[in-house]
PDB file of C-alpha atoms in Angstrom:
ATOM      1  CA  UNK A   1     -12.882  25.350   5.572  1.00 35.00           C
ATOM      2  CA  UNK A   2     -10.312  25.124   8.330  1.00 41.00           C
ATOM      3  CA  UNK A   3      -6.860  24.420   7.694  1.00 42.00           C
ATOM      4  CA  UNK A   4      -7.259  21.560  10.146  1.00 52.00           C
ATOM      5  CA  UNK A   5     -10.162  19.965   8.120  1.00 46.00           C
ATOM      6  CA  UNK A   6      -8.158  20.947   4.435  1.00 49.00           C
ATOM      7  CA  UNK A   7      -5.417  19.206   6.039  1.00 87.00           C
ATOM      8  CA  UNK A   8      -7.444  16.081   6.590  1.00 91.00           C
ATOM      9  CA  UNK A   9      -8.806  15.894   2.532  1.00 93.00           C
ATOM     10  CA  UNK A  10      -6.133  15.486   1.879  1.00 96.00           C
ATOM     11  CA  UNK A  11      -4.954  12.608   3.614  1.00 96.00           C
ATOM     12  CA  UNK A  12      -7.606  10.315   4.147  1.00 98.00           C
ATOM     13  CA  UNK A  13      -9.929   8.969   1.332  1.00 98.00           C
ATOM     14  CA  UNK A  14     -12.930   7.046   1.789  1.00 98.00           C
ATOM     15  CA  UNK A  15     -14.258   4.566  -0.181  1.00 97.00           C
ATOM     16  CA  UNK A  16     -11.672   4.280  -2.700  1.00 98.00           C
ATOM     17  CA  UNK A  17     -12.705   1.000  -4.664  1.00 97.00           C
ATOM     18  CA  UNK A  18     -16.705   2.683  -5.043  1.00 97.00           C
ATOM     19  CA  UNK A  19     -15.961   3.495  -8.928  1.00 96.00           C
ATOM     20  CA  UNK A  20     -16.179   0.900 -11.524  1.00 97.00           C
ATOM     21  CA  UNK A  21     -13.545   0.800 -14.690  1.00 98.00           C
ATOM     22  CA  UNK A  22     -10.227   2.732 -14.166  1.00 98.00           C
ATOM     23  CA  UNK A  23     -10.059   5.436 -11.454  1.00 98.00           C
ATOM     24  CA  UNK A  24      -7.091   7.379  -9.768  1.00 98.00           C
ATOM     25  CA  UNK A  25      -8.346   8.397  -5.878  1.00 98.00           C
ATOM     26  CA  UNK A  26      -5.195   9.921  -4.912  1.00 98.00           C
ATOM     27  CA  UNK A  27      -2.435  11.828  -6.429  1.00 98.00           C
ATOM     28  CA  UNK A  28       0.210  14.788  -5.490  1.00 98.00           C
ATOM     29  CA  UNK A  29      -2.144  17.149  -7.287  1.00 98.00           C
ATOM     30  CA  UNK A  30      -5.249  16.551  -4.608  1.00 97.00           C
ATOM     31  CA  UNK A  31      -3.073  14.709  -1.863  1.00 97.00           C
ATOM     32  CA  UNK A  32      -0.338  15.660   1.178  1.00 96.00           C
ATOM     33  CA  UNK A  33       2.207  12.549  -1.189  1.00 97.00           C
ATOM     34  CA  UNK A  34       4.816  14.306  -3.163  1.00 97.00           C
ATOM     35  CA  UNK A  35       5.456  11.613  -5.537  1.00 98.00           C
ATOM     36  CA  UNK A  36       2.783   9.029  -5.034  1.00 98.00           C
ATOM     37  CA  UNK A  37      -0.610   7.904  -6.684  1.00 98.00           C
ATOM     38  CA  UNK A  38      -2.977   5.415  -5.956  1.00 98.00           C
ATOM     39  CA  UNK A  39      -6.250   3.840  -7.520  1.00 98.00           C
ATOM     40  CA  UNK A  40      -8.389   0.937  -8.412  1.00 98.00           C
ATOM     41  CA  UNK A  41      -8.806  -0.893 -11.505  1.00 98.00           C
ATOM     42  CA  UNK A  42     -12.529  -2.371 -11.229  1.00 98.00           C
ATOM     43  CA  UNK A  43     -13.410  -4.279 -14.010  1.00 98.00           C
ATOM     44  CA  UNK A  44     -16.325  -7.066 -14.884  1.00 98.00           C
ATOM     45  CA  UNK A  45     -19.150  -8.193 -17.645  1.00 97.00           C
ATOM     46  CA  UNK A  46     -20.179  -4.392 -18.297  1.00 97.00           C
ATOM     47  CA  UNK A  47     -16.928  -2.955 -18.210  1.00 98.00           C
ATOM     48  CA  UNK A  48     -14.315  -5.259 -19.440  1.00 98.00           C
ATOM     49  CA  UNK A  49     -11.351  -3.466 -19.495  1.00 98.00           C
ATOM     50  CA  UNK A  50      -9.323  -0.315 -19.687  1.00 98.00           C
ATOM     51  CA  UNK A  51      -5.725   0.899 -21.300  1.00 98.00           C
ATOM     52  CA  UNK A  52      -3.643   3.845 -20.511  1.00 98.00           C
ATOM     53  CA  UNK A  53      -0.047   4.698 -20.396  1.00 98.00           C
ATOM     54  CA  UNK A  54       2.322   4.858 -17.959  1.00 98.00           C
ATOM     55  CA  UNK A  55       3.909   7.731 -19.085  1.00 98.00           C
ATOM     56  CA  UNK A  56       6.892   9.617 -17.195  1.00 98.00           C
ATOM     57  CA  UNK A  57       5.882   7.116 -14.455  1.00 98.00           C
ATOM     58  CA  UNK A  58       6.683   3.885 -12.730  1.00 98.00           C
ATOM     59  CA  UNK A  59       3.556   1.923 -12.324  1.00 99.00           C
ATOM     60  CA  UNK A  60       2.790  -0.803  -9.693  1.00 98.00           C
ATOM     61  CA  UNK A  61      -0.388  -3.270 -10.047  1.00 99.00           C
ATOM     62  CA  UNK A  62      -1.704  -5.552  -7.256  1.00 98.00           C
ATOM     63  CA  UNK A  63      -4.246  -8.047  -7.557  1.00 98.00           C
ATOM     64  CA  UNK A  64      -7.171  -8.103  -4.519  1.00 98.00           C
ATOM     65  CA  UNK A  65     -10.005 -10.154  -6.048  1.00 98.00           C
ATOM     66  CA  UNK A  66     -10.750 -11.935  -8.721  1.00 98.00           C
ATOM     67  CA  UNK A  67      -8.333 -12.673 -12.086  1.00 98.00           C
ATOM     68  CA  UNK A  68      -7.413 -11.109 -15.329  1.00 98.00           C
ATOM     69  CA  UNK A  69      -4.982 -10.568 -18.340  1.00 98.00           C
ATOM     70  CA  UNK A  70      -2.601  -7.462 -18.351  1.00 98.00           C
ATOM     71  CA  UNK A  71      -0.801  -6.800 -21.337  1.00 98.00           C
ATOM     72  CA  UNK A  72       2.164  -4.372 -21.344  1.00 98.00           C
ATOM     73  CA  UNK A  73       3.580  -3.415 -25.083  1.00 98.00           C
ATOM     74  CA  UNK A  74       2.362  -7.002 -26.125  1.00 97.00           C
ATOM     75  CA  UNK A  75       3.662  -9.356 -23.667  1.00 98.00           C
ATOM     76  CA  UNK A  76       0.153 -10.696 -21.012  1.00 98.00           C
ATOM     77  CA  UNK A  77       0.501 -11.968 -18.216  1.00 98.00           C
ATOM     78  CA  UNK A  78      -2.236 -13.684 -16.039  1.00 98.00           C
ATOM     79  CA  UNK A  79      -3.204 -12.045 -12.631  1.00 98.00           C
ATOM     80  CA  UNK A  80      -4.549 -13.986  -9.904  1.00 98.00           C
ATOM     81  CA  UNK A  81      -5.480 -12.707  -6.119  1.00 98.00           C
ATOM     82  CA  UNK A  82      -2.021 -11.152  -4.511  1.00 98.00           C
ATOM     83  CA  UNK A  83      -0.193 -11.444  -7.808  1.00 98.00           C
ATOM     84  CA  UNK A  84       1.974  -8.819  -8.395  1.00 98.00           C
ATOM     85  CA  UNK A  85       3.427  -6.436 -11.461  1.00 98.00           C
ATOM     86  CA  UNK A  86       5.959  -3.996 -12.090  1.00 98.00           C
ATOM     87  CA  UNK A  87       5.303  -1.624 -15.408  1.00 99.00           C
ATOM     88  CA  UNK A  88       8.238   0.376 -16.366  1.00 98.00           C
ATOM     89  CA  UNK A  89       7.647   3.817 -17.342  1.00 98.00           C
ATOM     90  CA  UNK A  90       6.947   4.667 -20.876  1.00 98.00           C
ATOM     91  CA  UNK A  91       4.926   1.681 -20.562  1.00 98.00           C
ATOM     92  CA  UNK A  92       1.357   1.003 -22.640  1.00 98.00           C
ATOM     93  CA  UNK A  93      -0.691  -1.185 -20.531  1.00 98.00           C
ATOM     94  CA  UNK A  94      -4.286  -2.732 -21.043  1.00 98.00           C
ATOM     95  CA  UNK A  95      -5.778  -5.160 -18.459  1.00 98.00           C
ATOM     96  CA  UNK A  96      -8.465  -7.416 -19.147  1.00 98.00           C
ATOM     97  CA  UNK A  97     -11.216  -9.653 -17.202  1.00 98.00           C
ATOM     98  CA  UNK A  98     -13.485 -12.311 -18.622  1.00 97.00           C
ATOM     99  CA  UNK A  99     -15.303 -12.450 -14.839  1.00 98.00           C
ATOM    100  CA  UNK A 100     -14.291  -9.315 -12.422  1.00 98.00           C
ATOM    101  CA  UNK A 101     -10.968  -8.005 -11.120  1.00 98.00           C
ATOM    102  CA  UNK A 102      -9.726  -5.525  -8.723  1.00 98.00           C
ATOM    103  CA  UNK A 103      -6.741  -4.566  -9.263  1.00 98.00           C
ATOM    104  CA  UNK A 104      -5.125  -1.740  -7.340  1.00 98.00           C
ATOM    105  CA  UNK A 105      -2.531   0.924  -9.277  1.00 98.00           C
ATOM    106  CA  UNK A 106       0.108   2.803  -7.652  1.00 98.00           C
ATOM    107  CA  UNK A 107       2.200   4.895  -9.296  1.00 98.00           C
ATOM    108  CA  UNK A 108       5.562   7.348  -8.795  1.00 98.00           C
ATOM    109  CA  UNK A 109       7.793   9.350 -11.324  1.00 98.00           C
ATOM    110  CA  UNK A 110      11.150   8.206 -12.272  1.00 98.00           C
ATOM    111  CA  UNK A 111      14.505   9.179 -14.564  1.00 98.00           C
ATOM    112  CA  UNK A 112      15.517   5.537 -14.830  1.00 98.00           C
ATOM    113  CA  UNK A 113      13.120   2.816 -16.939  1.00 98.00           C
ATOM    114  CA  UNK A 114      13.309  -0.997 -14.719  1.00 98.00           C
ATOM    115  CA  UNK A 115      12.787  -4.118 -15.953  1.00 98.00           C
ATOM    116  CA  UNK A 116       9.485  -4.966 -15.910  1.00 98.00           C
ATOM    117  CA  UNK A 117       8.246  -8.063 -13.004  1.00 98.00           C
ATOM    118  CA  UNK A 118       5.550 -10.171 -12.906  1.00 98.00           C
ATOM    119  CA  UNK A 119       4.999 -11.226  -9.110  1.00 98.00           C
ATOM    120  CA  UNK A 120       3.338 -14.634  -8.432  1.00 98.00           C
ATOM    121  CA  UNK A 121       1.756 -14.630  -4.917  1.00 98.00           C
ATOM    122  CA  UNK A 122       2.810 -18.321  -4.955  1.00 98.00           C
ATOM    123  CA  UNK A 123       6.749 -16.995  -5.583  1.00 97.00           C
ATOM    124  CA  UNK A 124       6.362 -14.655  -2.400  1.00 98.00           C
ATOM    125  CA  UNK A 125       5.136 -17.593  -0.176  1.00 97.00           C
ATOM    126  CA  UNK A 126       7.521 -19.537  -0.908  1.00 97.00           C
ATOM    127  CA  UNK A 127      10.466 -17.125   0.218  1.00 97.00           C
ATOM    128  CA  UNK A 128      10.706 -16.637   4.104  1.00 94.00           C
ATOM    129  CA  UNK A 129      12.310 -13.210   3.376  1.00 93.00           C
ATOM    130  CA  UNK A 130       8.682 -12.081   1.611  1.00 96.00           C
ATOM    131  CA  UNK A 131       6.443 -13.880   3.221  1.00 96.00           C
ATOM    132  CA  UNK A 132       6.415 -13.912   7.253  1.00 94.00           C
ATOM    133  CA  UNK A 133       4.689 -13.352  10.574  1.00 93.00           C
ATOM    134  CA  UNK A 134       5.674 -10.824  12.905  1.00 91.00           C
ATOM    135  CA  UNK A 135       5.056  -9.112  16.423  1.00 87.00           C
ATOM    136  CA  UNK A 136       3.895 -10.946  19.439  1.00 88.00           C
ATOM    137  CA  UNK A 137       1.203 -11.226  21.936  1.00 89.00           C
ATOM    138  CA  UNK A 138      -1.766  -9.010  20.672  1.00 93.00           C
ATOM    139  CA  UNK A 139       0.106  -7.263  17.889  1.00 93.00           C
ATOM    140  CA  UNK A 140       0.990 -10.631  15.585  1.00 93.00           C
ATOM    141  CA  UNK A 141      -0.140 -10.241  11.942  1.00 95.00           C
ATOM    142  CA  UNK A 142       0.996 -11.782   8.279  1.00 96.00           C
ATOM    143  CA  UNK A 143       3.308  -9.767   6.473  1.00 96.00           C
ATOM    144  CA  UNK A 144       3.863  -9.731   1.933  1.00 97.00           C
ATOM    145  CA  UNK A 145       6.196  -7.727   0.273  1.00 97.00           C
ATOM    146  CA  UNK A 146       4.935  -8.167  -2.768  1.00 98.00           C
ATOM    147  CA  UNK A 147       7.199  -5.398  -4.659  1.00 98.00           C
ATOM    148  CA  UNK A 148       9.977  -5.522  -2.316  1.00 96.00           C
ATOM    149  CA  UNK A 149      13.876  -6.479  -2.447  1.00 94.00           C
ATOM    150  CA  UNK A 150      12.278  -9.072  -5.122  1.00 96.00           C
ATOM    151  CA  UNK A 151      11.578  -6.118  -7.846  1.00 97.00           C
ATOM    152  CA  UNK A 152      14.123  -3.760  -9.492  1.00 98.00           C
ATOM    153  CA  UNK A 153      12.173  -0.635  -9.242  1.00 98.00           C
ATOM    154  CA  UNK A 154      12.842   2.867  -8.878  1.00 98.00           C
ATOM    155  CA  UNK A 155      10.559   4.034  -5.907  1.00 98.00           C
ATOM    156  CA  UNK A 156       7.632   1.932  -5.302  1.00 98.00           C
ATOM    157  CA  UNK A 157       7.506  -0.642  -2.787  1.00 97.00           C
ATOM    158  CA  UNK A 158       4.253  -2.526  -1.747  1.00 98.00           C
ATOM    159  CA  UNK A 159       2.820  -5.202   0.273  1.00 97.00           C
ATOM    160  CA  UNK A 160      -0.135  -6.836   2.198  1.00 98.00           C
ATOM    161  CA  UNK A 161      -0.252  -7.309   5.910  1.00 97.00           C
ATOM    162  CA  UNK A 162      -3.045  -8.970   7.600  1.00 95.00           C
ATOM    163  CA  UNK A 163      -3.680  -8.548  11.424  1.00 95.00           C
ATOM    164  CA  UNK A 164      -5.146 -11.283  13.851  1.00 95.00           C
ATOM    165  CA  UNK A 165      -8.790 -10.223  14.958  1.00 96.00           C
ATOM    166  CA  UNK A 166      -8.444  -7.489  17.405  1.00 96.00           C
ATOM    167  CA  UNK A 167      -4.531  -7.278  17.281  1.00 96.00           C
ATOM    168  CA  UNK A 168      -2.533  -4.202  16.972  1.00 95.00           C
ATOM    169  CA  UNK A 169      -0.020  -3.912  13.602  1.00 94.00           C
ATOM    170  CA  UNK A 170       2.741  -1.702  12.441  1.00 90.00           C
ATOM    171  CA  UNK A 171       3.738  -2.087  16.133  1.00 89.00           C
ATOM    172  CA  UNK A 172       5.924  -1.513  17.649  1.00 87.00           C
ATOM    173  CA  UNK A 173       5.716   2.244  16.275  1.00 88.00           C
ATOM    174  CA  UNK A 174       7.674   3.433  13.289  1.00 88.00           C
ATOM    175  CA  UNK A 175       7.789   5.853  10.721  1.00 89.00           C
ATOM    176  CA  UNK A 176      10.286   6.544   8.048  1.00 86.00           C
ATOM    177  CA  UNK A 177       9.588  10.010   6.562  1.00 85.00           C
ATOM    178  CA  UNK A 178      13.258  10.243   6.067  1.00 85.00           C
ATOM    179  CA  UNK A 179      13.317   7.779   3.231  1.00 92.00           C
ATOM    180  CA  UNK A 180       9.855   7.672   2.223  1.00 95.00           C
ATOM    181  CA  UNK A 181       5.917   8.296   1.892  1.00 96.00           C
ATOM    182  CA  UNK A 182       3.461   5.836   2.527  1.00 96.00           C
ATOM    183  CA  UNK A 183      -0.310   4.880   2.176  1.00 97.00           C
ATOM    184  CA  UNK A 184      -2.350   2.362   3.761  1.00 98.00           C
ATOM    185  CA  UNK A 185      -5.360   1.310   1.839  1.00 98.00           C
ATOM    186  CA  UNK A 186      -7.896  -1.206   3.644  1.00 98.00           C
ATOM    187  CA  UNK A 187      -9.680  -3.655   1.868  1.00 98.00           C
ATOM    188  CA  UNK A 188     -11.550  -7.094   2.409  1.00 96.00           C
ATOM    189  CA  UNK A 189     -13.391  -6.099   5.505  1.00 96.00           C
ATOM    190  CA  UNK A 190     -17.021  -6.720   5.910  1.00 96.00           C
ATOM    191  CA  UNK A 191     -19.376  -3.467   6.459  1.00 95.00           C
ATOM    192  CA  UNK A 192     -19.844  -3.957   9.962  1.00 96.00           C
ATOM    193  CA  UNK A 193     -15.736  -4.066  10.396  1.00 97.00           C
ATOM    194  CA  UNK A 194     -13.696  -1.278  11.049  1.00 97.00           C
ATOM    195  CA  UNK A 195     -10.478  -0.110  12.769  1.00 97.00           C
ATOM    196  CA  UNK A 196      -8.567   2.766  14.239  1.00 98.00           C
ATOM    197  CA  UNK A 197      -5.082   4.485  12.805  1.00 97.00           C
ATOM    198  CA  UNK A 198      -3.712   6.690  14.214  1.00 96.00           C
ATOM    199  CA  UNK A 199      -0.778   8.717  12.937  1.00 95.00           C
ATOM    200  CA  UNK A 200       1.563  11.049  15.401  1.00 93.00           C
ATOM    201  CA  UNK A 201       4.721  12.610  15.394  1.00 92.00           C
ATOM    202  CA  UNK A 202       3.351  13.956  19.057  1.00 90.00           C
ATOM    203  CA  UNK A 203       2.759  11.274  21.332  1.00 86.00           C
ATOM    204  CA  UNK A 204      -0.064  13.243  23.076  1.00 89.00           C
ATOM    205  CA  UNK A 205      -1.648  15.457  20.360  1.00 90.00           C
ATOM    206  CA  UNK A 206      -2.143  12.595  17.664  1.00 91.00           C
ATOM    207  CA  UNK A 207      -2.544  14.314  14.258  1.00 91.00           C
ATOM    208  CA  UNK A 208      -5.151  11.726  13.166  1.00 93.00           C
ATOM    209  CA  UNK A 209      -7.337   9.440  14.871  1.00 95.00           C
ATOM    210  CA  UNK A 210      -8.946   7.330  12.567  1.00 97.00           C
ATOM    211  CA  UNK A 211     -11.648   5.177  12.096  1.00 97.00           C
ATOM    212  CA  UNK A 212     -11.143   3.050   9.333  1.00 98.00           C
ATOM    213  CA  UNK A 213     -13.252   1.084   7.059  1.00 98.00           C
ATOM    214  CA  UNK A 214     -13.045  -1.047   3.384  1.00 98.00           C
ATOM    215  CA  UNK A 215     -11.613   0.979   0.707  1.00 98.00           C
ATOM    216  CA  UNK A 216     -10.125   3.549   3.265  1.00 98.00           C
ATOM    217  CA  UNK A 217      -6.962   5.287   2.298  1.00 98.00           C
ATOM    218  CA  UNK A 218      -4.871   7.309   4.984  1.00 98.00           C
ATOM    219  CA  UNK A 219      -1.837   8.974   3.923  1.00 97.00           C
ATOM    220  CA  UNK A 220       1.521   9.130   5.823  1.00 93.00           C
ATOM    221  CA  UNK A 221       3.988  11.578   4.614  1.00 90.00           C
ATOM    222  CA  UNK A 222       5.202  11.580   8.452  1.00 91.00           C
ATOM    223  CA  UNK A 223       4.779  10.129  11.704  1.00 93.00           C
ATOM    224  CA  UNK A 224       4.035   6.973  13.808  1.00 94.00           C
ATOM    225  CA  UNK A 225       1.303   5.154  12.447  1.00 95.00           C
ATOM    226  CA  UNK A 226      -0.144   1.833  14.286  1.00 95.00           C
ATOM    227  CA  UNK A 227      -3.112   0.973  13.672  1.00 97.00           C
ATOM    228  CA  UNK A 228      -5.375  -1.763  15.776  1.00 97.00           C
ATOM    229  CA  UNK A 229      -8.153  -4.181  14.443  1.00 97.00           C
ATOM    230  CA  UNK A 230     -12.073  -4.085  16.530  1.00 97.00           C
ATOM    231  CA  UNK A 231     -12.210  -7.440  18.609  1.00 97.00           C
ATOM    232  CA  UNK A 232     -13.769 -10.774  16.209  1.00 96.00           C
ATOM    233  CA  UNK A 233     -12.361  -9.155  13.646  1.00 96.00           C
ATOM    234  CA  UNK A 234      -8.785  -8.581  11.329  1.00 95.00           C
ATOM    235  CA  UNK A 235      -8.017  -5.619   9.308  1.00 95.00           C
ATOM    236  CA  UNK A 236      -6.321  -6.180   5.893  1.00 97.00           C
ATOM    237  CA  UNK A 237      -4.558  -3.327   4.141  1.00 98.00           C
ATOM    238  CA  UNK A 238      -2.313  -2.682   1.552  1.00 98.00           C
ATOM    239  CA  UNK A 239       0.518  -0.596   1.788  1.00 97.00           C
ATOM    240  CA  UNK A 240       2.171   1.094  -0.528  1.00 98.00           C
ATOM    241  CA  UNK A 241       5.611   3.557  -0.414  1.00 97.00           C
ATOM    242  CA  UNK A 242       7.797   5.975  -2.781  1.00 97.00           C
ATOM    243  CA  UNK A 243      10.770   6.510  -1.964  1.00 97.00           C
ATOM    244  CA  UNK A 244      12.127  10.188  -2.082  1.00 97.00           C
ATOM    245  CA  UNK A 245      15.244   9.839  -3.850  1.00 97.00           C
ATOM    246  CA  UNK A 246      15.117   7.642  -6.930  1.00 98.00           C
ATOM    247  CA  UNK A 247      16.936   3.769  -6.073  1.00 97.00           C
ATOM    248  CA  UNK A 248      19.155   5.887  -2.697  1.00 96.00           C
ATOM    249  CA  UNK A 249      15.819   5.412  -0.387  1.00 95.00           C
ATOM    250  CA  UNK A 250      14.138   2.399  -1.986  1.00 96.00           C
ATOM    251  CA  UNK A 251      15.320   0.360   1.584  1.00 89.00           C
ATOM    252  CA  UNK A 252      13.312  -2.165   3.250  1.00 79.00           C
ATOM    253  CA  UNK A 253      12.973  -2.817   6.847  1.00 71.00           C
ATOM    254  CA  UNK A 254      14.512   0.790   7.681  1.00 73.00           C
ATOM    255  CA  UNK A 255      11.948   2.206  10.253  1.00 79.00           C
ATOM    256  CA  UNK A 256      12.501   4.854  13.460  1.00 81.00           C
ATOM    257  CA  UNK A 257      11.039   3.121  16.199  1.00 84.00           C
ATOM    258  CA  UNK A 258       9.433   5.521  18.833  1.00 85.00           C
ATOM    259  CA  UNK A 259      11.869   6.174  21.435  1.00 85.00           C
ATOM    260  CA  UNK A 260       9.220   4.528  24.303  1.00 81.00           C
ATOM    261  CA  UNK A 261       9.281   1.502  22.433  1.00 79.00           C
ATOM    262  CA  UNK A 262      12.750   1.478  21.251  1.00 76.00           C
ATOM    263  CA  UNK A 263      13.634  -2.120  23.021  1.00 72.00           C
ATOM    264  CA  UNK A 264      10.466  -3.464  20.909  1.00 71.00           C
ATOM    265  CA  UNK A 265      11.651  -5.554  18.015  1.00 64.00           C
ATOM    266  CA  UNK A 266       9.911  -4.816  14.546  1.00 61.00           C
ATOM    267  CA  UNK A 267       9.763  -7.845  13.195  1.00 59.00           C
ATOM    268  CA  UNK A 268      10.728  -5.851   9.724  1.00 61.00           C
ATOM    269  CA  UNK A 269      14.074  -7.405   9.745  1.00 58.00           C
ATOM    270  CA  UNK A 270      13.245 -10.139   7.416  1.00 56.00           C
ATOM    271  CA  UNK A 271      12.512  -7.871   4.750  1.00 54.00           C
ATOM    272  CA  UNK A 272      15.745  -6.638   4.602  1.00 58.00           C
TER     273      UNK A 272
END
């Protein structure tokens, strides 16, 4: 195998939400993230729930489809699409569905234990500073920060952005490999959708090109990384960050703009 194609397993991962039950896709031990894993949480009539323990590690739970009970040392909480929850570490956690849920679990080592949040989509709505729409003509999309400046956390931040059909997002573009690692996962796209990321820190020998599809995870340890929807249709993805240094990097709305488009606005002020 060529370094070029070693270098590529281990930053993009397809079809991340295939396995039903409890599965971990990416980690540091089979990824290019240093602190960061990510998986899904699949559960329905034949496999109605899982448990495990957070361990030495900060865990972050996002709701996609569907609803469910998660229970963390004896306190549930109800999840409903978008809802939200921060797990402390040293955590026990169970999660529970009497339909189906898909849940997705991110996860980062910490020192410190944080209190632990449950995250109502309807809370984030409500708040223009979590909930907003940003960039213009052919590069406006919907923007959550879900675990944001809302959560006490140690490293984790997360969010879902939707794009307009055939629009452009994380435009104008950024990166922000000083302060953190990130991962876009795309989900709630029909099979016949797809879109391109791209991720550079050369602006003429892109290190990925990217066709992306549902359940698609590309990694970004570094670089400029916009990605654009096919025309008639959006792309939805969730995106997920660790910051390097424990609570001194967790900071929102910090990006590097590319120099060409350094005049562009971000639109990432509001999550400040």
């Amino acid at each position: 195998m060529t370094a070029s194609a070693l270098d590529r397993d281990r930053v993009v991962f397809r079809r991340t939400h295939a396995h039903k039950g409890r599965h971990l896709a990416v980690t540091p031990a089979n990824s290019a993230t240093k602190h960061l894993s990510y998986g899904r949480i699949r559960l329905d009539a034949e496999v109605p729930g899982v448990s495990f323990d957070a361990g030495a590690e900060e865990v972050g739970l996002v709701c996609l489809q569907g609803a469910g009970t998660v229970t963390v040392d004896g306190q549930s909480f109800a999840m409903g699409r978008y809802d939200a929850m921060y797990i402390p570490r040293d955590a026990h956690v169970d999660v529970r569905t009497d339909a189906a849920v898909d849940l997705a679990e991110f996860r980062a080592p910490v020192e410190n234990r944080y209190p632990l949040r449950h995250v109502r989509y309807a809370e984030v709505v409500a708040d223009p500073g979590l909930h907003f729409r940003a960039g213009g003509p052919s590069s406006s999309r919907t923007l959550n920060m879900l675990l944001a400046k809302n959560v006490e956390a140690g490293r984790l931040m997360a969010g879902v952005t939707w794009s307009e059909p055939g629009h452009w997002t994380s435009w104008p573009p950024h990166e922000h490999a000083a302060l953190a690692e990130e991962l876009y996962v795309y989900y709630d796209m029909p099979p016949e959708a797809f879109g391109i990321q791209l991720v550079y820190t050369d602006r003429l020998e892109p290190e990925r090109i990217e066709m992306v599809r549902d359940g698609d995870v590309v990694i970004m340890p570094k670089g400029f990384h916009p990605n654009v929807s096919i025309p008639g249709y959006a792309i939805s993805f969730l995106w997920i960050m660790a910051a390097d240094r424990e609570l001194e990097d967790r900071k929102f709305g910090a990006v590097n703009v590319h120099p060409d488009f350094a005049q562009t606005p971000s639109g990432l002020d509001k999550g400040r």
